[in-house]
Short mmCIF file of C-alpha atoms and ligand atoms in Angstrom, two decimals:
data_model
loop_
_atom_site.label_atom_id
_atom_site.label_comp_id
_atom_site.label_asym_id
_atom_site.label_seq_id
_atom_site.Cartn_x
_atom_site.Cartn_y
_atom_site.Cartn_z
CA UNK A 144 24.20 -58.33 44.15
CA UNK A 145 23.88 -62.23 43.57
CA UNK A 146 21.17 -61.77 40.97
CA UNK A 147 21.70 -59.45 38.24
CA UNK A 148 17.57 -58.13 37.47
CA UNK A 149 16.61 -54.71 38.94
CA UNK A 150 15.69 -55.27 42.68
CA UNK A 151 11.77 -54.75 42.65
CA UNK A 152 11.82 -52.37 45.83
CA UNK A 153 11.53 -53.90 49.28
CA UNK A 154 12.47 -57.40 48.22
CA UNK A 155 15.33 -59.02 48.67
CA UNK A 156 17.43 -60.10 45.54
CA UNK A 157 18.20 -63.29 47.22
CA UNK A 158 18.71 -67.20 46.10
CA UNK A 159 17.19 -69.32 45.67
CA UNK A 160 14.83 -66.65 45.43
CA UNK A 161 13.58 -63.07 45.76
CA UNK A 162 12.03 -62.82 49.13
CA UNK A 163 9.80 -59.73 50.43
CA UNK A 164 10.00 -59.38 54.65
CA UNK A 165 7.83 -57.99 57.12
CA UNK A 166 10.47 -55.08 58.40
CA UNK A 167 8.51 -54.96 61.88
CA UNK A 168 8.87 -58.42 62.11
CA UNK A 169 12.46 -58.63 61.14
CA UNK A 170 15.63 -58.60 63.52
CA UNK A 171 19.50 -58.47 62.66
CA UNK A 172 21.56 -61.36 64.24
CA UNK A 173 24.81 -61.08 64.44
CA UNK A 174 26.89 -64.32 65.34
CA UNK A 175 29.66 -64.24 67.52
CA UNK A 176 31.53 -61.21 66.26
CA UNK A 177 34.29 -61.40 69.02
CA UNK A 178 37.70 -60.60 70.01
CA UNK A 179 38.10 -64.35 70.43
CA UNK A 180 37.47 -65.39 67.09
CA UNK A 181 38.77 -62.39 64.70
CA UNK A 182 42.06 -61.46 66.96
CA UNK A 183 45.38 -63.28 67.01
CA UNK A 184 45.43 -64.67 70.70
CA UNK A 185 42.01 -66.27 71.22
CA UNK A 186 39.84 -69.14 71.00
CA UNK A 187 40.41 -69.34 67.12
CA UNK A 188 43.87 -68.72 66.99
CA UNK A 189 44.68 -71.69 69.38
CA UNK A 190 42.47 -74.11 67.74
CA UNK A 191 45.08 -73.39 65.10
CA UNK A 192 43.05 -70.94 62.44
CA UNK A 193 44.46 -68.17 60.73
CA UNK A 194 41.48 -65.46 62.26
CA UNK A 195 43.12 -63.08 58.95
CA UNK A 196 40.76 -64.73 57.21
CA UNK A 197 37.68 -63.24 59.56
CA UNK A 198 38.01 -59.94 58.89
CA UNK A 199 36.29 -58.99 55.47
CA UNK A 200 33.23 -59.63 57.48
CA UNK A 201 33.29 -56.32 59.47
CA UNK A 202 32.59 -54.14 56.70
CA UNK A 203 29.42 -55.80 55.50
CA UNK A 204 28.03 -56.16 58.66
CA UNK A 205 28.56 -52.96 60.04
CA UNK A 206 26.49 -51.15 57.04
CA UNK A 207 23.87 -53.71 57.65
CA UNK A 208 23.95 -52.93 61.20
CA UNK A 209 24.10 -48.66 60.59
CA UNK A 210 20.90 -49.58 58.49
CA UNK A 211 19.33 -51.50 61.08
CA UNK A 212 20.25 -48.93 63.84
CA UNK A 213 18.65 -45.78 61.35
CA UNK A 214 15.15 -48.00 60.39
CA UNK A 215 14.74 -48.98 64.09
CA UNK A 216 15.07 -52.81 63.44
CA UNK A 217 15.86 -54.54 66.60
CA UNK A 218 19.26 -55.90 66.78
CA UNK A 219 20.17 -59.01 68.61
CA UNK A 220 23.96 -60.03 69.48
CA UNK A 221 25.62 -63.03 70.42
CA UNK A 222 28.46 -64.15 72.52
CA UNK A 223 29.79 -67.57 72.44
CA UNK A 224 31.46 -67.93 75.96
CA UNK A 225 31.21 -69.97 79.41
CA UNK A 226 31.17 -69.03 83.00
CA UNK A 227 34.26 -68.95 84.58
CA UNK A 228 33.95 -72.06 86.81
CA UNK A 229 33.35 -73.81 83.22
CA UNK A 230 29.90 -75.48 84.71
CA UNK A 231 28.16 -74.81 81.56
CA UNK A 232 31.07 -76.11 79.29
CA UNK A 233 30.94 -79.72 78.59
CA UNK A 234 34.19 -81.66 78.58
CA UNK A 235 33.76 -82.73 75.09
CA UNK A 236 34.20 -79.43 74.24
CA UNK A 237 36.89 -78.20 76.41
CA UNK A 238 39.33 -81.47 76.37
CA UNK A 239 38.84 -82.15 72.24
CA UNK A 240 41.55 -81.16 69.90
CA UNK A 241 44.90 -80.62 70.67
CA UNK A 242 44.56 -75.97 70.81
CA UNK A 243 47.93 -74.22 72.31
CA UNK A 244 45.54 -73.27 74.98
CA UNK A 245 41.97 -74.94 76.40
CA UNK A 246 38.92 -72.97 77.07
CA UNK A 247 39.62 -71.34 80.57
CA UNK A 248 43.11 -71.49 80.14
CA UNK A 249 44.85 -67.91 80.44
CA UNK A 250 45.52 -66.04 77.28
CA UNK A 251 46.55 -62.63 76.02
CA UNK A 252 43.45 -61.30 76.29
CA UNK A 253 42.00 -63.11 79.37
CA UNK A 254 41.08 -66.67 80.04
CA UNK A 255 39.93 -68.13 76.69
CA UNK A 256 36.03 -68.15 75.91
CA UNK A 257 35.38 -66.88 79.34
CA UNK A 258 32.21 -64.29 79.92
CA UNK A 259 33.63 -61.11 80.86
CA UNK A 260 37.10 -61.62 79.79
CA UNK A 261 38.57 -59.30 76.88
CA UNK A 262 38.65 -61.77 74.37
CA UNK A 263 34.49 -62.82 74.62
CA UNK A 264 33.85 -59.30 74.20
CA UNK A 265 32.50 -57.88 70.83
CA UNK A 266 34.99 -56.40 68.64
CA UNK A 267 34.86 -52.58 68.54
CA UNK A 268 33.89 -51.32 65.08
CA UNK A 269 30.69 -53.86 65.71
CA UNK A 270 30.00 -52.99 69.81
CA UNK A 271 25.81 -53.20 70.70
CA UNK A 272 24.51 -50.13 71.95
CA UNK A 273 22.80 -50.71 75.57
CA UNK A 274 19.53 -50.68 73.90
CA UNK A 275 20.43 -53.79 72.16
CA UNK A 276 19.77 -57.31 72.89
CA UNK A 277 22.95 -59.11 73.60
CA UNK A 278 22.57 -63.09 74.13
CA UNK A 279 25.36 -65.41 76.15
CA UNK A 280 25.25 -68.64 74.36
CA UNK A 281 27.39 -71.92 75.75
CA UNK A 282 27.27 -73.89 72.23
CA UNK A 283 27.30 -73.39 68.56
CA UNK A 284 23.32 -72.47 68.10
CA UNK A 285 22.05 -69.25 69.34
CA UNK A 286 18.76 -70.85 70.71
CA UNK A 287 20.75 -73.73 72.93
CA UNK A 288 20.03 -72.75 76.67
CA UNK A 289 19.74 -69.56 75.58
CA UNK A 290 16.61 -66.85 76.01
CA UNK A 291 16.62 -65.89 72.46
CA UNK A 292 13.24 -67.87 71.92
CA UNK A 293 11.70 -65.40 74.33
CA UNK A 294 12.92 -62.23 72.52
CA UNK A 295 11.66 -62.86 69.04
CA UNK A 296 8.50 -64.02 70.77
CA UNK A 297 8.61 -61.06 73.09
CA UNK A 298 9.50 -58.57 69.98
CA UNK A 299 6.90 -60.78 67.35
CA UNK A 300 9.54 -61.49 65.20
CA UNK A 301 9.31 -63.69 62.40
CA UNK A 302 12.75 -63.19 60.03
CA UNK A 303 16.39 -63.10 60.94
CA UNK A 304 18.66 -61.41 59.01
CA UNK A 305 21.69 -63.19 60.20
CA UNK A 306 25.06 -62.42 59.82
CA UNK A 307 28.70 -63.27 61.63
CA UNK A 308 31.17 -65.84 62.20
CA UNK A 309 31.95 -68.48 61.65
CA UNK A 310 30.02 -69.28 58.72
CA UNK A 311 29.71 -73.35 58.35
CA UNK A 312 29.82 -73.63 62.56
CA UNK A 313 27.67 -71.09 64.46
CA UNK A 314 25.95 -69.42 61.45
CA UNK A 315 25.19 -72.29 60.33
CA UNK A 316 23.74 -73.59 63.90
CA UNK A 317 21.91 -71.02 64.36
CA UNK A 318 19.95 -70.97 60.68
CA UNK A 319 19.59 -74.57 61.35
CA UNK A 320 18.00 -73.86 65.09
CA UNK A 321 15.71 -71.00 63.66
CA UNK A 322 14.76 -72.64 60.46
CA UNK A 323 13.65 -75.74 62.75
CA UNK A 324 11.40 -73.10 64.85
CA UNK A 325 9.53 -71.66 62.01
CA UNK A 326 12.10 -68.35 61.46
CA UNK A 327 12.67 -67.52 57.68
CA UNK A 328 16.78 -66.89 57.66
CA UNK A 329 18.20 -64.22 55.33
CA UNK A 330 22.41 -65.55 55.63
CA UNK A 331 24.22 -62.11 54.71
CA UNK A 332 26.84 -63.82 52.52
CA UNK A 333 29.53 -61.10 52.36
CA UNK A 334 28.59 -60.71 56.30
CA UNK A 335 29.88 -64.18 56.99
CA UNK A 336 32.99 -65.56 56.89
CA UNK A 337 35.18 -68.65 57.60
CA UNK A 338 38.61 -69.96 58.79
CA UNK A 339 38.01 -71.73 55.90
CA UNK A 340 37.22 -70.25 52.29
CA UNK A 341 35.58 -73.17 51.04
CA UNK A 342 33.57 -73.95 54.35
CA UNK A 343 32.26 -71.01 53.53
CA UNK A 344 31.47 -71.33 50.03
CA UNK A 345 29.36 -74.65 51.18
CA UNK A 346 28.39 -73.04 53.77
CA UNK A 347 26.32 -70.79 52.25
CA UNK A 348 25.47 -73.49 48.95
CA UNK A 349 24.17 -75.88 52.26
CA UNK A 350 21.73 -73.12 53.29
CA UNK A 351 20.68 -72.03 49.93
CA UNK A 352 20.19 -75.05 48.26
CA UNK A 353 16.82 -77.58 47.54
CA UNK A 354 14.96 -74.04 47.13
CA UNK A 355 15.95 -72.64 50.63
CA UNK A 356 16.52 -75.98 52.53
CA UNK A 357 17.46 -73.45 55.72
CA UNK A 358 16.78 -70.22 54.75
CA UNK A 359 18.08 -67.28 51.81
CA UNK A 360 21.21 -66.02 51.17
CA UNK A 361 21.77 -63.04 50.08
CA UNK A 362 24.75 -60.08 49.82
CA UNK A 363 25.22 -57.13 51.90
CA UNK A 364 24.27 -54.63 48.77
CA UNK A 365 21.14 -56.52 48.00
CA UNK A 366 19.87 -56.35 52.03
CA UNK A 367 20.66 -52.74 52.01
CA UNK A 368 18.45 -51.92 48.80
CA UNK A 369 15.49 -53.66 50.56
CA UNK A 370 15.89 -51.83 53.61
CA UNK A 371 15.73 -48.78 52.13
CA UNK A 372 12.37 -49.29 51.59
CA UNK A 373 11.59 -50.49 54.97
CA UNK A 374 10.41 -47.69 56.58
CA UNK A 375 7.83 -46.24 54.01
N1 TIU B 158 35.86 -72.67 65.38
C1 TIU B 158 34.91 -72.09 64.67
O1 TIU B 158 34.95 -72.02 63.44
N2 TIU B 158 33.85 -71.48 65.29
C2 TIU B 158 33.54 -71.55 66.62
O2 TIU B 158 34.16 -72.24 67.41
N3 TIU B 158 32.48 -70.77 67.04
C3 TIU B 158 31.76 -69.94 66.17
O3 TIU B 158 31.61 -70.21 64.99
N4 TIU B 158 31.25 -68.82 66.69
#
């Protein structure tokens, strides 16, 4: 855990600071865990990353999201992706960069960032059950022409423990969205993770810093011991 004191139970040992959540008011988001980003032949792979670096964030989250499943906390998804005639993906976007293969373009597992191709799909070990809330997002943020401001509202949600990849682009985005709306972000730190090691060292110092500019960050371990407590 990031801070070394005995957790007081239900709080979060997080930084900048300990914070206590209303459980019923509390969902898991998980960014963007897809075959696109953490397998060799997608979207991250062409824009040149090594998506190696991606996978020590499977563990974390999926004990965060057994936890979640056993307390009843409802768990929202997301997919970065575009519709397959590309309407919805802007040409800044698509044409920047110089990736072995563009969004739409035919890849190993499908056409690249494309809703229901192999590659947008979530990666196994993390797959939503059907009672889950899975959101399609075009950009970076998981509220941009999206319906996820309806589902908190719908479910009365107030805090987002949020988790995924990749953590300075849409993890970031996201906390940034939500912390604009009012949402008090928990960033799982060992739950995130980056092409880039240091993006996602600053990463998480951007969100933590000036006493919670965006939101808390806090490890895997530490979520888990407030959880436990979630349901009594
Ligand atoms: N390239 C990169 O780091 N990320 C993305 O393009 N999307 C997400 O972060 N999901």
């Amino acid at each position: 855990m990031l801070n070394s004191a005995k957790p007081t139970p239900g709080v979060i040992s997080a930084e900048p600071e300990p914070i206590k959540l209303d459980w019923p008011a509390t969902a898991l988001l998980i960014i963007d865990m897809q075959r696109d980003f953490m397998e060799p032949g997608g979207f991250g792979e062409t824009l040149g990353n090594d998506v190696s670096q991606l996978a020590r964030a499977v563990k974390p989250i999926g004990a965060v999201l057994k936890a979640a499943r056993d307390t009843g906390m409802l768990v929202i998804h997301t997919r970065e992706g575009h519709l397959p005639d590309l309407s919805d993906a802007p040409p800044a976007k698509v044409e920047r960069g110089a990736p072995s293969l563009r969004i739409g373009d035919p890849g190993p597992m499908g056409r690249i960032l494309i809703r229901g191709e192999a590659g947008h799909d979530i990666i196994p070990e993390l797959y939503p059950l059907d009672s889950e809330v899975v959101i399609d997002k075009p950009g970076k943020g998981a509220f941009y022409a999206t319906e996820l401001t309806d589902v908190l509202e719908k479910y009365g949600i107030e805090n987002l423990l949020v988790c995924g990849v990749t953590t300075e682009v849409c993890v970031n985005t996201t906390v940034r969205e939500a912390n604009d709306r009012g949402y008090r972000c928990v960033v799982i730190s060992d739950g995130c993770a980056s092409y880039f090691p240091e993006f996602h060292e600053m990463g998480l110092r951007m969100i933590k810093a000036q006493g919670g500019i965006f939101g808390w960050v806090a490890d895997s371990a530490a979520v888990l011991e407030a959880m436990k407590v979630s349901t009594t």
